[in-house]
Amino acid sequence: MADRLTQLQEAMDQLLKQFIASYHYIERHHDLEKFGPNDKIPDLKPEQPKEVETVEPEKFKAAQLELARDLVTTEQQIEYLISSLPGLDNSERDQIQMIRDLEEEIATAEQQRLEAVKEKDEVLKKLDSLINMIRRYK
């Protein structure tokens, strides 16, 4: 589950970066237009840096469309990751039963481990006694 949560966090971070990059692109490359009759577009002096570098309207629209598609794609990835998280389709009772089943599996595995340790100890004792017998006959 942590892996899915990590993927979800990374996708959310990516979406945030895409939002910021989209905003920055639109802010830097929009057309200089007046919104009202009293608005003025200031004349820049030659040594003054441009605040906005306008691009052709077709290129700007195409870039906006591409940015929007990227945002939608990332959002769909996030929705998929959220839908694949455990627990969304399971009731609390189902989740509790899954936990009980896993606890039983763990108990069974622990019992098998303890039996294997016991068997190992018995084999080691037999091996030790055989080694001692061999030493006596030398």
N, CA and C atoms as an extended XYZ file, in Angstrom:
414
Properties=species:S:1:pos:R:3:atomname:S:1:resname:S:1:resid:I:1 pbc="F F F"
N         0.826       -1.187        0.000 N   MET     1
C         0.000        0.000        0.000 CA  MET     1
C         0.872        1.252        0.000 C   MET     1
N         1.997        1.196        0.702 N   ALA     2
C         2.854        2.380        0.750 CA  ALA     2
C         3.343        2.746       -0.633 C   ALA     2
N         3.568        1.736       -1.466 N   ASP     3
C         4.030        2.022       -2.817 CA  ASP     3
C         2.975        2.817       -3.582 C   ASP     3
N         1.721        2.435       -3.458 N   ARG     4
C         0.646        3.176       -4.122 CA  ARG     4
C         0.533        4.590       -3.558 C   ARG     4
N         0.701        4.701       -2.256 N   LEU     5
C         0.631        6.031       -1.644 CA  LEU     5
C         1.795        6.906       -2.102 C   LEU     5
N         2.956        6.294       -2.256 N   THR     6
C         4.115        7.034       -2.764 CA  THR     6
C         3.857        7.493       -4.192 C   THR     6
N         3.319        6.595       -5.010 N   GLN     7
C         2.989        6.955       -6.389 CA  GLN     7
C         1.966        8.083       -6.422 C   GLN     7
N         0.989        8.009       -5.541 N   LEU     8
C        -0.039        9.047       -5.476 CA  LEU     8
C         0.573       10.388       -5.075 C   LEU     8
N         1.462       10.381       -4.094 N   GLN     9
C         2.115       11.616       -3.668 CA  GLN     9
C         2.957       12.195       -4.803 C   GLN     9
N         3.684       11.330       -5.511 N   GLU    10
C         4.506       11.804       -6.627 CA  GLU    10
C         3.634       12.378       -7.741 C   GLU    10
N         2.497       11.750       -8.004 N   ALA    11
C         1.588       12.254       -9.034 CA  ALA    11
C         0.999       13.600       -8.621 C   ALA    11
N         0.686       13.753       -7.331 N   MET    12
C         0.165       15.030       -6.849 CA  MET    12
C         1.237       16.122       -6.969 C   MET    12
N         2.480       15.774       -6.639 N   ASP    13
C         3.582       16.729       -6.778 CA  ASP    13
C         3.761       17.132       -8.244 C   ASP    13
N         3.664       16.136       -9.132 N   GLN    14
C         3.804       16.411      -10.563 CA  GLN    14
C         2.677       17.324      -11.044 C   GLN    14
N         1.447       17.068      -10.582 N   LEU    15
C         0.321       17.905      -10.976 CA  LEU    15
C         0.527       19.349      -10.513 C   LEU    15
N         1.016       19.513       -9.295 N   LEU    16
C         1.284       20.860       -8.781 CA  LEU    16
C         2.334       21.558       -9.641 C   LEU    16
N         3.399       20.850       -9.992 N   LYS    17
C         4.442       21.434      -10.840 CA  LYS    17
C         3.883       21.802      -12.210 C   LYS    17
N         2.992       20.966      -12.732 N   GLN    18
C         2.382       21.267      -14.028 CA  GLN    18
C         1.505       22.508      -13.938 C   GLN    18
N         0.765       22.651      -12.838 N   PHE    19
C        -0.051       23.854      -12.649 CA  PHE    19
C         0.836       25.096      -12.640 C   PHE    19
N         1.924       25.021      -11.898 N   ILE    20
C         2.828       26.176      -11.798 CA  ILE    20
C         3.455       26.483      -13.159 C   ILE    20
N         3.903       25.442      -13.865 N   ALA    21
C         4.520       25.645      -15.179 CA  ALA    21
C         3.505       26.221      -16.169 C   ALA    21
N         2.275       25.747      -16.122 N   SER    22
C         1.227       26.254      -17.008 CA  SER    22
C         0.947       27.719      -16.722 C   SER    22
N         0.814       28.050      -15.443 N   TYR    23
C         0.570       29.439      -15.058 CA  TYR    23
C         1.716       30.332      -15.522 C   TYR    23
N         2.945       29.865      -15.295 N   HIS    24
C         4.120       30.652      -15.688 CA  HIS    24
C         4.150       30.860      -17.202 C   HIS    24
N         3.854       29.814      -17.978 N   TYR    25
C         3.866       29.950      -19.434 CA  TYR    25
C         2.807       30.964      -19.885 C   TYR    25
N         1.614       30.819      -19.355 N   ILE    26
C         0.527       31.721      -19.758 CA  ILE    26
C         0.835       33.155      -19.344 C   ILE    26
N         1.387       33.323      -18.148 N   GLU    27
C         1.724       34.663      -17.672 CA  GLU    27
C         2.813       35.303      -18.535 C   GLU    27
N         3.787       34.524      -18.991 N   ARG    28
C         4.911       35.068      -19.750 CA  ARG    28
C         4.620       35.260      -21.235 C   ARG    28
N         3.636       34.538      -21.795 N   HIS    29
C         3.467       34.552      -23.244 CA  HIS    29
C         2.088       34.992      -23.727 C   HIS    29
N         1.292       35.576      -22.885 N   HIS    30
C        -0.039       36.029      -23.317 CA  HIS    30
C         0.088       37.288      -24.183 C   HIS    30
N        -0.995       37.575      -24.879 N   ASP    31
C        -1.027       38.807      -25.676 CA  ASP    31
C        -1.229       40.009      -24.760 C   ASP    31
N        -0.636       41.111      -25.129 N   LEU    32
C        -0.861       42.343      -24.384 CA  LEU    32
C        -2.147       42.966      -24.919 C   LEU    32
N        -3.186       42.904      -24.104 N   GLU    33
C        -4.477       43.447      -24.523 CA  GLU    33
C        -5.006       44.359      -23.432 C   GLU    33
N        -5.795       45.297      -23.854 N   LYS    34
C        -6.459       46.199      -22.914 CA  LYS    34
C        -7.809       45.606      -22.561 C   LYS    34
N        -8.124       45.649      -21.270 N   PHE    35
C        -9.404       45.127      -20.821 CA  PHE    35
C       -10.446       46.225      -20.700 C   PHE    35
N       -10.005       47.420      -20.572 N   GLY    36
C       -10.920       48.538      -20.438 CA  GLY    36
C       -10.398       49.740      -21.193 C   GLY    36
N       -11.238       50.763      -21.378 N   PRO    37
C       -10.814       51.935      -22.147 CA  PRO    37
C        -9.716       52.745      -21.447 C   PRO    37
N        -9.584       52.626      -20.161 N   ASN    38
C        -8.577       53.401      -19.421 CA  ASN    38
C        -7.254       52.643      -19.249 C   ASN    38
N        -7.198       51.394      -19.699 N   ASP    39
C        -5.965       50.608      -19.566 CA  ASP    39
C        -4.917       51.119      -20.533 C   ASP    39
N        -3.672       51.050      -20.085 N   LYS    40
C        -2.564       51.475      -20.933 CA  LYS    40
C        -1.489       50.398      -20.921 C   LYS    40
N        -0.878       50.174      -22.044 N   ILE    41
C         0.269       49.278      -22.133 CA  ILE    41
C         1.498       50.172      -22.130 C   ILE    41
N         2.334       50.057      -21.103 N   PRO    42
C         3.482       50.969      -21.002 CA  PRO    42
C         4.524       50.676      -22.083 C   PRO    42
N         5.145       51.716      -22.537 N   ASP    43
C         6.241       51.576      -23.484 CA  ASP    43
C         7.505       51.226      -22.699 C   ASP    43
N         8.217       50.242      -23.196 N   LEU    44
C         9.445       49.815      -22.528 CA  LEU    44
C        10.642       50.558      -23.106 C   LEU    44
N        11.533       50.883      -22.241 N   LYS    45
C        12.784       51.474      -22.684 CA  LYS    45
C        13.666       50.345      -23.218 C   LYS    45
N        14.580       50.643      -24.106 N   PRO    46
C        15.422       49.589      -24.706 CA  PRO    46
C        16.189       48.747      -23.678 C   PRO    46
N        16.635       49.345      -22.589 N   GLU    47
C        17.421       48.599      -21.603 CA  GLU    47
C        16.538       47.867      -20.585 C   GLU    47
N        15.229       48.119      -20.603 N   GLN    48
C        14.313       47.509      -19.651 CA  GLN    48
C        13.918       46.108      -20.148 C   GLN    48
N        14.007       45.078      -19.263 N   PRO    49
C        13.648       43.721      -19.703 CA  PRO    49
C        12.137       43.596      -19.921 C   PRO    49
N        11.787       42.731      -20.872 N   LYS    50
C        10.356       42.512      -21.154 CA  LYS    50
C         9.744       41.651      -20.061 C   LYS    50
N         8.541       42.043      -19.652 N   GLU    51
C         7.820       41.241      -18.673 CA  GLU    51
C         7.051       40.127      -19.366 C   GLU    51
N         6.624       40.401      -20.596 N   VAL    52
C         5.841       39.439      -21.363 CA  VAL    52
C         6.456       39.301      -22.741 C   VAL    52
N         6.683       38.061      -23.141 N   GLU    53
C         7.176       37.793      -24.494 CA  GLU    53
C         6.047       37.127      -25.265 C   GLU    53
N         5.269       37.919      -25.960 N   THR    54
C         4.101       37.383      -26.663 CA  THR    54
C         4.535       36.455      -27.788 C   THR    54
N         3.683       35.459      -28.026 N   VAL    55
C         3.909       34.526      -29.134 CA  VAL    55
C         2.707       34.606      -30.057 C   VAL    55
N         2.839       33.985      -31.208 N   GLU    56
C         1.720       33.989      -32.168 CA  GLU    56
C         0.493       33.348      -31.527 C   GLU    56
N        -0.700       33.877      -31.832 N   PRO    57
C        -1.919       33.352      -31.205 CA  PRO    57
C        -2.122       31.852      -31.440 C   PRO    57
N        -1.799       31.357      -32.651 N   GLU    58
C        -1.987       29.924      -32.931 CA  GLU    58
C        -1.050       29.081      -32.070 C   GLU    58
N         0.191       29.531      -31.949 N   LYS    59
C         1.182       28.820      -31.139 CA  LYS    59
C         0.786       28.855      -29.658 C   LYS    59
N         0.278       29.995      -29.217 N   PHE    60
C        -0.146       30.144      -27.830 CA  PHE    60
C        -1.322       29.214      -27.522 C   PHE    60
N        -2.309       29.166      -28.436 N   LYS    61
C        -3.477       28.281      -28.249 CA  LYS    61
C        -3.046       26.819      -28.242 C   LYS    61
N        -2.114       26.451      -29.155 N   ALA    62
C        -1.630       25.076      -29.205 CA  ALA    62
C        -0.905       24.705      -27.911 C   ALA    62
N        -0.121       25.623      -27.392 N   ALA    63
C         0.588       25.375      -26.135 CA  ALA    63
C        -0.398       25.235      -24.976 C   ALA    63
N        -1.422       26.086      -24.958 N   GLN    64
C        -2.445       25.982      -23.914 CA  GLN    64
C        -3.140       24.625      -23.975 C   GLN    64
N        -3.460       24.189      -25.193 N   LEU    65
C        -4.120       22.893      -25.369 CA  LEU    65
C        -3.224       21.760      -24.867 C   LEU    65
N        -1.949       21.811      -25.200 N   GLU    66
C        -1.016       20.780      -24.744 CA  GLU    66
C        -0.878       20.789      -23.226 C   GLU    66
N        -0.785       21.966      -22.635 N   LEU    67
C        -0.700       22.061      -21.178 CA  LEU    67
C        -1.959       21.497      -20.523 C   LEU    67
N        -3.117       21.801      -21.097 N   ALA    68
C        -4.382       21.300      -20.549 CA  ALA    68
C        -4.445       19.780      -20.650 C   ALA    68
N        -4.015       19.234      -21.772 N   ARG    69
C        -4.015       17.763      -21.936 CA  ARG    69
C        -3.106       17.104      -20.914 C   ARG    69
N        -1.939       17.691      -20.688 N   ASP    70
C        -1.021       17.138      -19.698 CA  ASP    70
C        -1.639       17.158      -18.301 C   ASP    70
N        -2.315       18.246      -17.979 N   LEU    71
C        -2.974       18.341      -16.673 CA  LEU    71
C        -4.061       17.281      -16.532 C   LEU    71
N        -4.855       17.097      -17.575 N   VAL    72
C        -5.936       16.104      -17.533 CA  VAL    72
C        -5.359       14.698      -17.419 C   VAL    72
N        -4.284       14.415      -18.155 N   THR    73
C        -3.658       13.091      -18.093 CA  THR    73
C        -3.150       12.796      -16.687 C   THR    73
N        -2.483       13.746      -16.083 N   THR    74
C        -1.973       13.548      -14.725 CA  THR    74
C        -3.126       13.383      -13.740 C   THR    74
N        -4.179       14.151      -13.922 N   GLU    75
C        -5.348       14.033      -13.046 CA  GLU    75
C        -5.978       12.653      -13.183 C   GLU    75
N        -6.031       12.109      -14.390 N   GLN    76
C        -6.580       10.768      -14.596 CA  GLN    76
C        -5.696        9.707      -13.945 C   GLN    76
N        -4.384        9.903      -13.988 N   GLN    77
C        -3.477        8.978      -13.303 CA  GLN    77
C        -3.743        8.997      -11.797 C   GLN    77
N        -3.981       10.189      -11.272 N   ILE    78
C        -4.271       10.312       -9.842 CA  ILE    78
C        -5.579        9.595       -9.506 C   ILE    78
N        -6.594        9.770      -10.335 N   GLU    79
C        -7.867        9.085      -10.099 CA  GLU    79
C        -7.686        7.576      -10.125 C   GLU    79
N        -6.875        7.080      -11.070 N   TYR    80
C        -6.622        5.636      -11.147 CA  TYR    80
C        -5.929        5.149       -9.882 C   TYR    80
N        -4.911        5.882       -9.442 N   LEU    81
C        -4.189        5.474       -8.234 CA  LEU    81
C        -5.110        5.469       -7.016 C   LEU    81
N        -5.971        6.463       -6.928 N   ILE    82
C        -6.912        6.520       -5.803 CA  ILE    82
C        -7.873        5.343       -5.857 C   ILE    82
N        -8.357        5.016       -7.054 N   SER    83
C        -9.314        3.911       -7.171 CA  SER    83
C        -8.659        2.562       -6.890 C   SER    83
N        -7.330        2.473       -7.046 N   SER    84
C        -6.659        1.193       -6.812 CA  SER    84
C        -6.205        1.026       -5.365 C   SER    84
N        -6.417        2.047       -4.536 N   LEU    85
C        -6.055        1.909       -3.130 CA  LEU    85
C        -6.978        0.899       -2.457 C   LEU    85
N        -6.431        0.094       -1.562 N   PRO    86
C        -7.290       -0.886       -0.888 CA  PRO    86
C        -8.259       -0.195        0.049 C   PRO    86
N        -9.417       -0.812        0.200 N   GLY    87
C       -10.374       -0.287        1.152 CA  GLY    87
C       -11.496        0.517        0.545 C   GLY    87
N       -11.325        0.983       -0.677 N   LEU    88
C       -12.392        1.792       -1.254 CA  LEU    88
C       -13.603        0.945       -1.626 C   LEU    88
N       -13.346       -0.295       -2.060 N   ASP    89
C       -14.457       -1.172       -2.444 CA  ASP    89
C       -14.804       -2.162       -1.341 C   ASP    89
N       -14.104       -2.102       -0.225 N   ASN    90
C       -14.323       -3.043        0.866 CA  ASN    90
C       -14.951       -2.324        2.049 C   ASN    90
N       -15.889       -3.016        2.675 N   SER    91
C       -16.498       -2.449        3.878 CA  SER    91
C       -15.549       -2.655        5.056 C   SER    91
N       -15.864       -2.037        6.156 N   GLU    92
C       -15.025       -2.182        7.346 CA  GLU    92
C       -14.990       -3.643        7.791 C   GLU    92
N       -16.118       -4.312        7.683 N   ARG    93
C       -16.207       -5.723        8.073 CA  ARG    93
C       -15.291       -6.576        7.189 C   ARG    93
N       -15.280       -6.291        5.868 N   ASP    94
C       -14.400       -7.030        4.957 CA  ASP    94
C       -12.940       -6.803        5.299 C   ASP    94
N       -12.604       -5.573        5.624 N   GLN    95
C       -11.217       -5.264        5.971 CA  GLN    95
C       -10.801       -5.968        7.257 C   GLN    95
N       -11.688       -6.002        8.236 N   ILE    96
C       -11.391       -6.692        9.500 CA  ILE    96
C       -11.191       -8.172        9.244 C   ILE    96
N       -12.025       -8.763        8.377 N   GLN    97
C       -11.890      -10.183        8.053 CA  GLN    97
C       -10.569      -10.445        7.332 C   GLN    97
N       -10.176       -9.532        6.433 N   MET    98
C        -8.896       -9.690        5.742 CA  MET    98
C        -7.740       -9.646        6.743 C   MET    98
N        -7.834       -8.774        7.730 N   ILE    99
C        -6.790       -8.673        8.759 CA  ILE    99
C        -6.739       -9.955        9.579 C   ILE    99
N        -7.896      -10.495        9.936 N   ARG   100
C        -7.933      -11.756       10.705 CA  ARG   100
C        -7.324      -12.900        9.900 C   ARG   100
N        -7.645      -12.961        8.600 N   ASP   101
C        -7.075      -13.999        7.748 CA  ASP   101
C        -5.553      -13.880        7.685 C   ASP   101
N        -5.074      -12.651        7.549 N   LEU   102
C        -3.628      -12.436        7.519 CA  LEU   102
C        -2.982      -12.809        8.856 C   LEU   102
N        -3.659      -12.507        9.966 N   GLU   103
C        -3.131      -12.884       11.282 CA  GLU   103
C        -3.049      -14.400       11.417 C   GLU   103
N        -4.052      -15.114       10.886 N   GLU   104
C        -4.012      -16.582       10.919 CA  GLU   104
C        -2.855      -17.105       10.073 C   GLU   104
N        -2.631      -16.506        8.907 N   GLU   105
C        -1.505      -16.916        8.068 CA  GLU   105
C        -0.190      -16.687        8.794 C   GLU   105
N        -0.073      -15.563        9.473 N   ILE   106
C         1.148      -15.259       10.223 CA  ILE   106
C         1.335      -16.261       11.357 C   ILE   106
N         0.267      -16.611       12.064 N   ALA   107
C         0.361      -17.573       13.160 CA  ALA   107
C         0.793      -18.940       12.636 C   ALA   107
N         0.244      -19.346       11.500 N   THR   108
C         0.621      -20.626       10.895 CA  THR   108
C         2.088      -20.610       10.481 C   THR   108
N         2.519      -19.532        9.858 N   ALA   109
C         3.918      -19.414        9.436 CA  ALA   109
C         4.838      -19.412       10.654 C   ALA   109
N         4.445      -18.757       11.735 N   GLU   110
C         5.257      -18.730       12.956 CA  GLU   110
C         5.354      -20.126       13.563 C   GLU   110
N         4.255      -20.869       13.550 N   GLN   111
C         4.267      -22.246       14.064 CA  GLN   111
C         5.210      -23.108       13.229 C   GLN   111
N         5.166      -22.952       11.917 N   GLN   112
C         6.070      -23.700       11.041 CA  GLN   112
C         7.518      -23.310       11.310 C   GLN   112
N         7.767      -22.054       11.558 N   ARG   113
C         9.124      -21.598       11.851 CA  ARG   113
C         9.630      -22.206       13.151 C   ARG   113
N         8.768      -22.212       14.171 N   LEU   114
C         9.172      -22.790       15.454 CA  LEU   114
C         9.472      -24.282       15.323 C   LEU   114
N         8.667      -25.001       14.544 N   GLU   115
C         8.906      -26.428       14.312 CA  GLU   115
C        10.227      -26.638       13.575 C   GLU   115
N        10.521      -25.769       12.619 N   ALA   116
C        11.782      -25.878       11.883 CA  ALA   116
C        12.964      -25.602       12.807 C   ALA   116
N        12.828      -24.639       13.708 N   VAL   117
C        13.900      -24.345       14.664 CA  VAL   117
C        14.118      -25.546       15.590 C   VAL   117
N        13.010      -26.159       16.043 N   LYS   118
C        13.107      -27.346       16.898 CA  LYS   118
C        13.823      -28.479       16.166 C   LYS   118
N        13.421      -28.695       14.931 N   GLU   119
C        14.043      -29.754       14.122 CA  GLU   119
C        15.529      -29.463       13.922 C   GLU   119
N        15.859      -28.217       13.673 N   LYS   120
C        17.267      -27.822       13.500 CA  LYS   120
C        18.058      -28.120       14.765 C   LYS   120
N        17.492      -27.788       15.934 N   ASP   121
C        18.177      -28.043       17.199 CA  ASP   121
C        18.399      -29.539       17.409 C   ASP   121
N        17.408      -30.358       17.071 N   GLU   122
C        17.542      -31.817       17.214 CA  GLU   122
C        18.630      -32.352       16.282 C   GLU   122
N        18.652      -31.863       15.056 N   VAL   123
C        19.670      -32.309       14.104 CA  VAL   123
C        21.058      -31.891       14.593 C   VAL   123
N        21.165      -30.663       15.123 N   LEU   124
C        22.448      -30.207       15.661 CA  LEU   124
C        22.910      -31.076       16.833 C   LEU   124
N        21.984      -31.481       17.701 N   LYS   125
C        22.334      -32.354       18.827 CA  LYS   125
C        22.838      -33.700       18.319 C   LYS   125
N        22.132      -34.271       17.335 N   LYS   126
C        22.556      -35.559       16.769 CA  LYS   126
C        23.930      -35.428       16.125 C   LYS   126
N        24.133      -34.358       15.383 N   LEU   127
C        25.406      -34.130       14.723 CA  LEU   127
C        26.524      -33.956       15.752 C   LEU   127
N        26.229      -33.241       16.826 N   ASP   128
C        27.221      -33.034       17.882 CA  ASP   128
C        27.588      -34.366       18.542 C   ASP   128
N        26.576      -35.204       18.804 N   SER   129
C        26.873      -36.513       19.420 CA  SER   129
C        27.672      -37.401       18.470 C   SER   129
N        27.375      -37.343       17.172 N   LEU   130
C        28.151      -38.116       16.194 CA  LEU   130
C        29.595      -37.637       16.155 C   LEU   130
N        29.811      -36.342       16.193 N   ILE   131
C        31.169      -35.787       16.183 CA  ILE   131
C        31.920      -36.242       17.437 C   ILE   131
N        31.247      -36.226       18.587 N   ASN   132
C        31.870      -36.688       19.828 CA  ASN   132
C        32.223      -38.161       19.766 C   ASN   132
N        31.350      -38.966       19.168 N   MET   133
C        31.634      -40.406       19.034 CA  MET   133
C        32.849      -40.629       18.139 C   MET   133
N        32.951      -39.866       17.063 N   ILE   134
C        34.074      -40.001       16.145 CA  ILE   134
C        35.376      -39.615       16.854 C   ILE   134
N        35.350      -38.603       17.672 N   ARG   135
C        36.535      -38.172       18.416 CA  ARG   135
C        37.010      -39.251       19.401 C   ARG   135
N        36.046      -39.967       20.006 N   ARG   136
C        36.392      -41.007       20.974 CA  ARG   136
C        37.091      -42.184       20.294 C   ARG   136
N        36.659      -42.506       19.065 N   TYR   137
C        37.229      -43.667       18.367 CA  TYR   137
C        38.580      -43.349       17.756 C   TYR   137
N        38.979      -42.142       17.695 N   LYS   138
C        40.279      -41.810       17.119 CA  LYS   138
C        41.368      -42.153       18.026 C   LYS   138
